[in-house]
Amino acid sequence: MTELLVPIVVATLAAGTPLVFAALGELVTEKSGVLNLGVEGMMLVGAIAAFAATVASGNTWVGVIAGMLAGAAMSLVFAALALTLQANQVAAGLALSLFGLGLSAFAGKPLESIALQAPLVFRIPLLSDVPLLGPMLFSHQPLVYLSWLLVALVSWFLYRSRAGLVLRAVGESPVSANAIGYPVIAIRYLATLFGGAMAGIGGAFLSIVYTPMWVEGMTAGRGWIALALVVFATWRPGRVLAGAYLFGGVTIAQFFAQGAGVAVASQLLSSLPYLATIVVLVLISRHPNIIRLNAPVSLGKPYHPDA
Amino acid sequence: MWLRLEARAAPSRAMRYLPPLVAAALTIVAGFAVSLALGRDPLAAFYAFFVQPVSSLNGVAELLLKASPLMLIATGLAIGYRANVWNIGAEGQLILGAIFGGGLALHLPGVDSRWLLAAMVLAGALGGMLWAAIPALLRSRFNTNEILVSLMLVYVASLLLSYLVQEPWRDPQGFNFPQSKMFADAALYPILLDSTRLNAGFLVALAVVACGWLFVAKSFLGYQMRVAGLAGAAARYAGFSARRSVWIGMLAGGAAAGIAGVGEVAGPIGQLTPSISPGYGFAAIIVAFVGRLNPVGIFFASLLMSLLYLGGEAAQMELRLPSAITGLFQGMLLFFLLGSDVLIHYRVRLLRRAAA
């Protein structure tokens, strides 16, 4: 049993990692009161930018940074529309997702037949030698550790730092925050940019680590699942991590089920992550108070200091 | 110099209709910029993209053929969007429509009656409504976000279609390709213009757009849903049911998308294949917005969007650019539209730094 346990845990964490990045970024964005539905588009553009940069430079980290910058650039377009030009946030986010799908497909055409070498896992010295736990938790891609670090940092930032308090205040009541003298729009810009950069890293993980190649639309709805995860996690960073690995587990279940010879149509197994997203959303939102108590009050509502 | 936004005292009526034109113009300007950046002659690219595809009768027929699903779906979606019901899963509802309508055609191969096609359209509408009823039910019963649920169901629908054409409905004489048998003639829309692919599905689309216009512009229910979207509290106070808005909004989009799905498989495709739509369900979202959620506007917006599809195909052949450029321009069009919508509520002032 244990020889199967290790690969299952390792594969689950890897499958969940793009979701950790994307959902954690969107969580910070939403905490500032901004609903950016463009995660899927930002992930895709991050994925193709990271892939192209890795192919050109031969260096994974150059790719990760390119993905991060591309995701941030995409979120800047959203911020300009929704925060400066006061566009409807739902429509602007949808536009970003559709645009990202088109842009990445267009830019990725010449790169479709290239395959990259997946980067090596990094074994944390000493810890990775612990039996069972070592190979399960301490022999991963460097980005997996980075995602853990970021979960801890975002948790600390939101609930233990003054800047995080200001960010949450902006998300709860932009009018009050503005009255006290905080630059609401600038803070929302920063939170949106952070969300974009994180979605970009999530996309980069997909295209240069998880399946090291470019396929049109390769995020396959992960950006939308990340949005659902933020709700599922009731806007708490630690729960994002747990939720992402839950989905990672559902995603890889199909491979292990097929490997074990379970006689079910592969399409049914492939649809499990999407069905699980719906089930999880229903479970969390059927108690209106859970959402009402945890969601940022001004989420998705436009705000202009002059109006 | 600085740009400054000044709130208008009242939303400008004239400016409500200007943004779609501004957005279309800006998309063309962006197209010039893209072709320059890719080292192509911008005027030649403009001609290849926007003029040449519709410079023949066949081209115009193709324009109307591709505009049909777009105007159909966008009209249905707009009914929901007006009431703030965000169905973005029309692509999945289109697939379910194709499965229901197409399934009927495959299971009644001997029927040689015009009623078969009518039954297929009806079945397609039911299939799309069934798929849209899931997010509607979850939203009205459990307050579940309809945006995410309707989108997740797109992937499920696509996998369901893939399963059907690979397993139970696969054509045994199809050389193992994942596709169904070709439909019999009675299960296909009749061609409207000889030697083109334009079929009677276009007339169905026009009829649905007309019904949509009657609903939003002339009916009391359409008015109630509009109020619910603009001022939810006022609508509740007046006793308009929010749940009814959700149901009608979702089902209208689902029915229209389902009919559009039948239009594809009983029209240009003529069988069930794993991929029956180049993203019409998503492009229709843009069409709905560019058409100002108004069926008349949607009709014209669908022609523009259809032209972007044809232009993308032409760009692939004439300019050797990937046809994915269509998606790029579709996204830009919506960006420019949303950006220029600021003119409705704000006046843009140029301020010199000295004056500021």
XYZ file of C-alpha atoms in Angstrom:
663
model
C 0.000 0.000 0.000
C 2.737 2.459 0.926
C 4.476 2.070 -2.437
C 1.250 3.364 -4.031
C 0.684 6.025 -1.380
C 3.827 8.000 -2.195
C 3.142 8.446 -5.936
C -0.508 9.303 -5.201
C 0.441 12.029 -2.736
C 3.179 13.391 -4.993
C 0.848 13.465 -8.019
C -1.960 15.043 -5.976
C 0.255 17.869 -4.744
C 1.573 18.490 -8.263
C -1.932 18.561 -9.754
C -3.122 20.931 -7.028
C -0.226 23.382 -7.228
C -1.443 25.470 -10.225
C -4.722 25.869 -8.326
C -2.905 26.964 -5.161
C -1.159 29.796 -7.002
C -4.185 30.943 -8.995
C -6.680 30.717 -6.134
C -4.363 32.367 -3.613
C -3.839 35.306 -5.981
C -7.549 35.638 -6.680
C -8.226 35.484 -2.936
C -6.074 38.576 -2.347
C -7.738 40.337 -5.291
C -11.199 39.532 -3.937
C -10.226 40.582 -0.410
C -9.741 44.091 -1.830
C -13.298 43.973 -3.192
C -12.414 43.205 -6.817
C -13.914 40.175 -8.583
C -11.671 39.237 -11.513
C -13.251 36.423 -13.524
C -10.311 36.471 -15.936
C -8.201 33.904 -14.035
C -8.482 31.356 -16.855
C -7.211 33.887 -19.405
C -4.380 35.077 -17.156
C -3.281 31.483 -16.524
C -3.274 30.697 -20.235
C -1.247 33.760 -21.158
C 1.091 33.048 -18.234
C 1.464 29.472 -19.490
C 2.366 30.403 -23.055
C 4.687 33.248 -21.987
C 6.483 30.928 -19.566
C 6.749 28.202 -22.179
C 8.101 30.547 -24.864
C 10.602 32.110 -22.460
C 11.804 28.704 -21.269
C 12.222 27.476 -24.841
C 14.151 30.630 -25.739
C 16.351 30.812 -22.650
C 16.618 27.197 -21.579
C 16.085 28.317 -18.009
C 12.978 27.365 -16.046
C 13.178 30.350 -13.718
C 13.272 32.787 -16.626
C 10.076 31.039 -17.737
C 8.439 31.373 -14.340
C 9.237 35.080 -14.205
C 7.945 35.572 -17.748
C 4.704 33.799 -16.788
C 4.365 35.948 -13.709
C 4.902 39.171 -15.650
C 2.501 38.096 -18.403
C -0.201 37.297 -15.867
C 0.333 40.645 -14.183
C 0.167 42.461 -17.540
C -3.149 40.768 -18.283
C -4.561 41.773 -14.903
C -3.481 45.343 -15.608
C -5.815 45.379 -18.635
C -8.634 44.224 -16.380
C -7.763 46.806 -13.732
C -7.713 49.616 -16.291
C -11.194 48.608 -17.483
C -12.840 47.765 -14.178
C -11.096 50.165 -11.787
C -10.221 53.205 -13.895
C -12.925 53.065 -16.564
C -15.581 51.685 -14.188
C -16.598 48.804 -16.439
C -18.816 46.031 -15.053
C -16.401 43.639 -13.304
C -18.212 40.492 -14.426
C -18.117 41.569 -18.073
C -14.505 42.774 -17.894
C -13.390 39.512 -16.292
C -15.194 37.447 -18.922
C -13.572 39.577 -21.609
C -10.159 38.904 -20.076
C -10.762 35.147 -20.115
C -11.925 35.153 -23.738
C -9.072 37.440 -24.798
C -6.501 35.305 -22.971
C -7.796 32.183 -24.713
C -7.474 33.886 -28.122
C -4.117 35.545 -27.434
C -2.488 32.390 -26.079
C -3.828 30.256 -28.933
C -2.529 32.765 -31.472
C 0.878 33.215 -29.848
C 1.265 29.513 -29.151
C 0.693 28.181 -32.701
C 4.403 28.105 -33.679
C 5.350 26.390 -30.387
C 2.865 23.541 -30.526
C 5.221 20.717 -31.487
C 7.980 21.476 -28.968
C 8.396 19.423 -25.793
C 10.455 20.571 -22.828
C 12.352 18.576 -20.255
C 10.555 18.783 -16.912
C 12.800 20.426 -14.324
C 14.305 18.235 -11.616
C 12.650 17.797 -8.256
C 14.420 19.360 -5.341
C 14.994 17.054 -2.369
C 15.210 19.032 0.824
C 18.380 17.766 2.553
C 17.814 15.566 5.626
C 14.011 15.993 5.599
C 13.651 14.087 2.349
C 15.452 11.147 3.942
C 12.701 10.631 6.525
C 10.941 7.387 5.601
C 7.523 7.820 3.910
C 7.125 11.514 4.798
C 10.379 12.438 3.067
C 9.406 11.283 -0.428
C 5.786 12.448 0.080
C 6.389 15.977 1.329
C 10.010 16.956 0.783
C 10.894 15.771 -2.716
C 8.986 18.138 -4.972
C 9.398 20.740 -7.639
C 10.778 23.975 -6.184
C 7.543 25.766 -7.138
C 5.586 23.471 -4.813
C 7.614 24.717 -1.842
C 7.194 28.269 -3.117
C 3.411 27.792 -3.097
C 3.549 26.701 0.581
C 5.689 29.685 1.436
C 3.250 32.011 -0.317
C 0.249 30.550 1.511
C 1.995 31.292 4.807
C 3.042 34.760 3.664
C -0.424 35.714 2.421
C -1.961 34.430 5.662
C 0.452 36.531 7.694
C -0.024 39.543 5.425
C -3.824 39.512 5.527
C -4.332 38.829 9.216
C -1.152 39.958 10.962
C 0.148 43.005 9.056
C -1.114 46.541 8.969
C -1.060 46.635 5.155
C -3.241 43.539 5.105
C -5.703 45.191 7.443
C -5.912 48.162 5.081
C -6.459 45.836 2.119
C -9.313 44.094 3.905
C -10.801 47.433 4.948
C -10.830 48.505 1.296
C -12.670 45.298 0.433
C -15.209 45.705 3.203
C -15.984 49.401 2.789
C -14.159 51.424 0.145
C -16.103 54.531 1.145
C -14.849 54.414 4.739
C -11.323 53.506 3.675
C -11.310 56.471 1.304
C -12.658 58.754 4.038
C -9.789 57.773 6.348
C -7.426 58.666 3.513
C -6.384 55.363 1.980
C -5.934 55.341 -1.818
C -8.668 52.802 -2.586
C -8.105 52.553 -6.326
C -4.318 52.211 -5.979
C -4.694 49.453 -3.378
C -7.172 47.617 -5.590
C -4.748 47.928 -8.514
C -1.993 46.307 -6.444
C -4.259 43.498 -5.248
C -5.402 42.850 -8.834
C -1.797 42.818 -10.091
C -0.844 40.325 -7.387
C -3.732 38.097 -8.480
C -2.573 38.290 -12.092
C 1.043 37.510 -11.242
C -0.015 34.476 -9.205
C -2.315 33.199 -11.958
C 0.639 33.643 -14.325
C 2.853 31.481 -12.093
C 0.067 28.885 -11.918
C -0.041 28.816 -15.721
C 3.765 28.616 -15.852
C 3.708 25.585 -13.557
C 1.320 23.862 -15.973
C 3.251 24.518 -19.182
C 6.833 24.062 -17.986
C 6.558 21.663 -15.041
C 3.311 19.692 -14.907
C 2.958 18.865 -18.607
C 6.055 20.500 -20.134
C 4.563 21.494 -23.488
C 2.061 23.928 -24.947
C -1.452 22.817 -25.890
C -4.153 25.311 -26.857
C -6.513 25.862 -23.909
C -4.334 23.627 -21.722
C -5.628 25.071 -18.439
C -8.896 23.206 -19.169
C -11.005 25.257 -16.780
C -8.497 25.397 -13.902
C -8.873 29.178 -13.751
C -12.585 28.781 -13.156
C -12.016 26.021 -10.627
C -9.633 28.400 -8.816
C -12.453 30.943 -8.611
C -14.713 28.297 -7.111
C -11.950 27.344 -4.678
C -11.842 30.861 -3.255
C -15.536 30.564 -2.393
C -15.042 27.018 -1.101
C -12.175 28.248 1.103
C -14.429 31.029 2.432
C -11.619 33.486 1.584
C -9.061 31.822 3.938
C -5.572 31.058 2.554
C -5.048 27.844 4.501
C -8.288 26.379 3.231
C -7.263 27.274 -0.331
C -4.328 24.921 0.083
C -6.551 22.120 1.384
C -9.153 22.704 -1.346
C -6.559 22.769 -4.107
C -5.162 19.399 -3.027
C -8.666 17.981 -2.809
C -9.109 18.927 -6.468
C -5.625 17.670 -7.261
C -6.704 14.325 -5.842
C -9.891 14.245 -7.912
C -7.894 15.142 -11.036
C -5.374 12.343 -10.672
C -7.981 9.810 -9.506
C -8.798 9.163 -13.163
C -5.228 8.128 -13.978
C -5.018 5.742 -11.067
C -8.514 4.378 -11.783
C -7.565 3.704 -15.400
C -4.303 2.167 -14.245
C -6.212 -0.134 -11.894
C -8.455 -1.209 -14.766
C -11.712 0.270 -13.471
C -14.287 -0.241 -16.229
C -15.756 3.256 -16.456
C -15.798 5.516 -19.502
C -12.722 7.732 -19.422
C -14.926 10.745 -20.171
C -16.846 10.190 -16.942
C -13.615 10.133 -14.943
C -12.349 13.234 -16.764
C -15.511 15.126 -15.874
C -15.090 14.438 -12.146
C -13.153 17.646 -11.323
C -15.894 19.757 -12.945
C -18.684 17.854 -11.206
C -16.798 18.043 -7.909
C -16.531 21.821 -8.326
C -20.307 22.061 -8.678
C -20.944 19.817 -5.673
C -18.513 21.754 -3.515
C -20.041 25.083 -4.555
C -23.509 23.845 -3.681
C -22.392 22.533 -0.285
C -20.747 25.797 0.703
C -23.338 28.212 -0.671
C -26.464 26.518 0.658
C -25.766 28.157 3.991
C -26.193 31.825 3.103
C -24.574 32.923 6.353
C -21.252 31.280 5.581
C -20.938 33.352 2.427
C -22.362 36.499 3.988
C -20.007 36.392 6.974
C -16.867 35.653 4.984
C -17.212 37.326 1.594
C -15.755 40.844 1.321
C -18.796 43.118 1.526
C -17.957 45.266 -1.503
C -16.943 42.293 -3.711
C -17.614 43.057 -7.372
C -19.176 46.452 -6.731
C -17.668 49.345 -8.680
C -16.247 52.217 -6.699
C -15.155 55.647 -7.871
C -13.969 58.227 -5.341
C -15.823 61.093 -7.104
C -19.143 59.349 -7.455
C -1.770 66.457 -20.020
C -4.107 64.322 -17.967
C -7.337 62.592 -18.755
C -9.956 63.162 -16.134
C -13.341 61.505 -15.731
C -16.204 63.721 -14.719
C -19.466 62.106 -13.747
C -22.402 63.127 -15.932
C -25.522 64.346 -14.142
C -27.537 61.748 -16.063
C -26.388 58.857 -18.245
C -26.049 60.007 -21.838
C -28.566 58.395 -24.202
C -26.542 59.158 -27.316
C -23.461 57.641 -25.735
C -25.317 54.395 -25.157
C -25.212 53.647 -28.856
C -21.793 55.064 -29.698
C -19.516 52.553 -27.888
C -20.206 49.581 -30.215
C -19.134 51.701 -33.181
C -16.093 53.046 -31.311
C -15.198 49.486 -30.311
C -15.493 48.196 -33.884
C -13.323 51.064 -35.145
C -10.705 50.516 -32.435
C -10.628 46.781 -33.216
C -9.837 47.617 -36.835
C -7.102 50.040 -35.707
C -5.705 47.306 -33.459
C -5.851 44.983 -36.463
C -3.661 47.421 -38.413
C -1.221 47.497 -35.504
C -1.126 43.701 -35.235
C -0.499 43.225 -38.951
C 2.268 45.863 -38.885
C 3.840 44.142 -35.888
C 3.729 40.812 -37.757
C 5.326 42.423 -40.815
C 2.258 42.286 -43.073
C 0.901 45.084 -45.253
C -1.965 46.462 -43.121
C -4.151 47.490 -46.061
C -3.803 44.122 -47.723
C -4.532 42.472 -44.387
C -7.621 44.646 -43.917
C -8.832 43.701 -47.376
C -8.181 40.005 -46.816
C -9.802 40.035 -43.388
C -12.881 42.223 -43.797
C -13.644 42.744 -47.495
C -12.657 39.727 -49.528
C -14.625 37.163 -47.466
C -17.910 38.920 -48.273
C -17.169 40.027 -51.825
C -19.065 37.103 -53.359
C -22.552 35.684 -53.002
C -21.083 32.588 -51.398
C -19.217 34.787 -48.935
C -22.401 36.605 -47.927
C -24.133 33.237 -47.502
C -21.311 32.075 -45.213
C -21.592 35.336 -43.268
C -25.283 34.740 -42.593
C -24.689 31.034 -41.897
C -22.165 31.777 -39.144
C -24.159 34.735 -37.821
C -27.208 32.503 -37.243
C -26.021 30.640 -34.116
C -24.460 33.824 -32.776
C -27.626 35.940 -33.006
C -29.725 33.058 -31.704
C -27.638 32.419 -28.605
C -26.946 36.094 -27.893
C -30.677 36.878 -27.967
C -31.339 34.162 -25.412
C -28.415 35.171 -23.202
C -29.383 38.858 -23.307
C -32.736 38.066 -21.682
C -30.840 36.711 -18.683
C -28.075 39.331 -18.700
C -30.674 42.113 -18.535
C -31.807 40.609 -15.219
C -28.210 40.093 -13.979
C -28.446 36.351 -14.550
C -25.034 35.378 -15.898
C -25.283 32.259 -18.008
C -21.849 31.806 -19.561
C -22.305 28.122 -20.330
C -24.124 28.504 -23.649
C -21.395 26.470 -25.341
C -22.405 23.463 -23.233
C -26.113 24.086 -23.776
C -25.415 24.207 -27.522
C -23.733 20.789 -27.292
C -26.685 19.324 -25.371
C -29.046 20.709 -28.019
C -26.990 19.011 -30.698
C -27.018 15.739 -28.727
C -30.807 15.816 -28.218
C -31.647 16.932 -31.763
C -28.984 14.774 -33.354
C -29.922 11.783 -31.208
C -33.469 12.021 -32.515
C -32.205 12.056 -36.104
C -30.016 8.996 -35.464
C -32.791 7.023 -33.798
C -35.452 7.760 -36.443
C -33.466 7.051 -39.624
C -36.464 5.847 -41.634
C -38.692 8.841 -40.990
C -39.124 10.919 -44.119
C -41.245 13.789 -42.910
C -40.685 17.512 -42.503
C -41.967 17.091 -38.955
C -38.758 15.264 -38.060
C -36.758 18.484 -38.361
C -39.331 20.375 -36.290
C -39.124 17.661 -33.629
C -35.324 17.913 -33.667
C -35.443 21.671 -33.101
C -37.856 21.123 -30.231
C -35.675 18.365 -28.755
C -32.617 20.604 -29.091
C -34.342 23.427 -27.260
C -35.302 20.975 -24.506
C -31.747 19.663 -24.265
C -30.315 23.156 -23.931
C -32.963 24.046 -21.347
C -32.217 20.884 -19.384
C -28.535 21.812 -19.178
C -29.387 25.403 -18.250
C -31.878 24.217 -15.655
C -29.046 22.803 -13.528
C -27.427 26.182 -12.744
C -30.913 27.742 -12.507
C -32.021 25.176 -9.937
C -28.804 25.432 -7.926
C -28.913 29.212 -7.988
C -32.564 29.504 -6.955
C -32.500 26.653 -4.399
C -28.998 26.855 -2.914
C -27.854 30.321 -3.972
C -24.987 28.727 -5.935
C -23.078 30.998 -8.319
C -24.559 30.385 -11.785
C -21.468 31.700 -13.584
C -19.208 28.940 -12.292
C -21.801 26.142 -12.484
C -22.857 26.932 -16.053
C -19.206 27.103 -17.132
C -18.228 23.812 -15.453
C -21.084 22.145 -17.352
C -19.495 23.186 -20.662
C -16.625 20.789 -20.002
C -19.011 18.049 -18.875
C -21.160 18.489 -22.016
C -18.118 18.321 -24.240
C -16.976 15.085 -22.559
C -20.493 13.644 -22.860
C -20.533 14.327 -26.606
C -17.073 12.825 -26.927
C -18.284 9.666 -25.160
C -21.413 9.375 -27.348
C -19.588 9.654 -30.665
C -16.829 7.304 -29.541
C -19.009 4.594 -28.041
C -22.762 4.131 -28.506
C -23.414 6.421 -31.470
C -20.271 5.814 -33.477
C -20.790 5.028 -37.134
C -19.746 1.346 -37.546
C -18.784 2.082 -41.152
C -16.881 5.231 -40.183
C -13.332 3.804 -40.360
C -13.138 4.104 -36.570
C -13.455 7.887 -36.649
C -15.273 9.220 -33.576
C -18.366 10.429 -35.421
C -21.959 9.359 -35.992
C -23.646 8.349 -39.247
C -24.594 11.174 -41.596
C -28.172 12.345 -41.030
C -30.881 11.491 -43.582
C -32.124 14.328 -45.804
C -35.309 14.755 -43.781
C -33.149 15.563 -40.740
C -31.291 18.373 -42.494
C -32.288 21.997 -42.925
C -33.181 22.728 -46.576
C -30.725 24.971 -48.423
C -31.994 28.510 -49.015
C -29.590 29.662 -51.711
C -28.481 27.184 -54.379
C -24.777 26.284 -54.391
C -24.200 27.844 -50.964
C -24.441 26.362 -47.463
C -27.002 28.927 -46.239
C -29.975 26.961 -44.928
C -33.373 27.481 -43.341
C -31.731 27.579 -39.928
C -31.069 31.239 -40.663
C -34.836 31.857 -40.819
C -35.271 30.062 -37.493
C -32.608 32.338 -36.000
C -34.345 35.429 -37.381
C -37.658 34.247 -35.920
C -36.094 33.728 -32.492
C -34.478 37.176 -32.619
C -37.892 38.669 -33.460
C -39.512 36.805 -30.552
C -36.709 38.007 -28.306
C -37.369 41.579 -29.378
C -41.089 41.215 -28.615
C -40.221 39.780 -25.195
C -37.756 42.426 -24.071
C -39.377 45.448 -25.692
C -43.107 44.708 -25.520
C -43.898 42.239 -22.733
C -44.587 43.033 -19.099
C -42.491 40.039 -18.004
C -39.532 41.371 -19.981
C -40.000 44.714 -18.292
C -40.098 43.103 -14.834
C -36.856 41.283 -15.513
C -35.216 44.500 -16.689
C -36.241 46.226 -13.461
C -34.910 43.259 -11.469
C -31.563 43.722 -13.190
C -31.352 47.499 -12.805
C -32.764 47.821 -9.282
C -33.194 44.561 -7.421
C -34.672 46.194 -4.317
C -37.287 48.097 -6.330
C -38.243 44.895 -8.150
C -38.664 43.008 -4.878
C -40.748 45.853 -3.471
C -42.977 45.725 -6.531
C -43.417 42.004 -5.967
C -41.434 40.797 -9.018
C -40.030 37.364 -8.248
C -36.222 37.136 -8.349
C -36.366 33.351 -8.702
C -38.576 33.660 -11.754
C -35.991 35.975 -13.310
C -33.285 33.370 -12.734
C -35.368 30.585 -14.256
C -36.551 32.520 -17.292
C -33.141 34.067 -17.876
C -31.307 30.755 -17.765
C -33.905 28.771 -19.726
C -34.121 31.390 -22.500
C -30.354 31.152 -23.023
C -30.430 27.369 -22.841
C -33.277 26.990 -25.329
C -31.671 29.370 -27.815
C -28.279 27.668 -27.503
C -29.902 24.255 -27.903
C -31.628 25.357 -31.114
C -28.299 26.705 -32.342
C -26.730 23.308 -31.644
C -29.355 21.603 -33.812
C -28.632 24.241 -36.455
C -25.001 23.147 -36.612
C -25.536 19.370 -36.760
C -28.608 19.588 -39.035
C -26.907 22.257 -41.132
C -23.285 22.539 -42.241
C -22.049 19.454 -40.315
C -24.836 16.913 -41.006
C -23.741 14.447 -38.299
C -22.469 14.387 -34.706
C -18.723 14.904 -34.311
C -16.652 15.530 -31.166
C -16.400 19.231 -31.896
C -19.429 20.954 -33.351
C -18.863 24.608 -32.522
C -15.840 26.904 -32.835
C -16.788 28.582 -29.567
C -20.102 30.120 -30.744
C -21.429 29.891 -27.172
C -18.616 32.114 -25.901
C -18.526 34.461 -28.885
C -22.267 34.995 -28.374
C -21.522 36.528 -24.969
C -19.535 39.214 -26.763
C -22.291 39.573 -29.374
C -24.837 40.123 -26.601
C -22.763 42.896 -25.044
C -21.808 44.560 -28.334
C -25.492 44.450 -29.327
C -26.330 46.296 -26.089
C -28.437 43.323 -24.875
C -31.010 44.373 -27.464
C -32.099 41.913 -30.175
C -31.871 44.551 -32.919
C -28.334 45.440 -31.893
C -27.537 41.756 -31.504
C -28.498 41.116 -35.125
C -25.893 43.607 -36.361
C -23.296 42.539 -33.784
C -23.665 38.921 -34.913
C -22.840 39.947 -38.487
C -19.677 41.700 -37.258
C -18.658 38.695 -35.160
C -19.378 36.332 -38.047
C -17.115 38.493 -40.211
C -14.342 38.048 -37.620
C -14.705 34.260 -38.012
C -14.573 34.472 -41.819
C -11.674 36.923 -41.617
C -9.755 34.535 -39.372
C -10.180 31.728 -41.929
C -9.133 34.074 -44.736
C -6.124 35.256 -42.721
C -5.023 31.653 -42.450
C -5.241 31.098 -46.191
C -4.181 34.491 -47.535
C -1.776 35.795 -44.897
C -0.616 32.496 -43.377
C -1.621 33.652 -39.908
C -3.192 31.200 -37.443
C -6.999 31.373 -37.528
C -6.803 31.719 -33.731
C -6.412 35.418 -34.519
C -10.235 35.461 -34.495
C -10.282 34.859 -30.737
C -7.748 37.626 -30.245
C -9.918 40.154 -32.087
C -13.103 38.940 -30.352
C -11.534 39.614 -26.974
C -10.255 43.012 -28.083
C -13.676 43.990 -29.385
C -15.206 43.361 -25.967
C -12.358 45.195 -24.213
C -12.818 48.258 -26.390
C -16.568 48.138 -25.900
C -16.349 47.963 -22.114
C -13.699 50.667 -22.106
C -15.695 53.086 -24.221
C -18.827 52.435 -22.158
C -17.294 54.847 -19.674
C -18.652 57.587 -21.967
C -22.201 56.731 -20.904
C -21.696 57.793 -17.314
C -18.631 60.017 -17.494
C -17.357 62.897 -19.561
C -13.684 62.619 -20.459
C -11.838 65.906 -20.011
C -8.324 66.672 -21.156
C -6.589 68.655 -18.444
C -3.332 70.492 -18.994
C -0.974 70.027 -16.109
C -0.832 73.785 -15.512
C -4.585 73.968 -15.119
C -4.638 70.993 -12.752
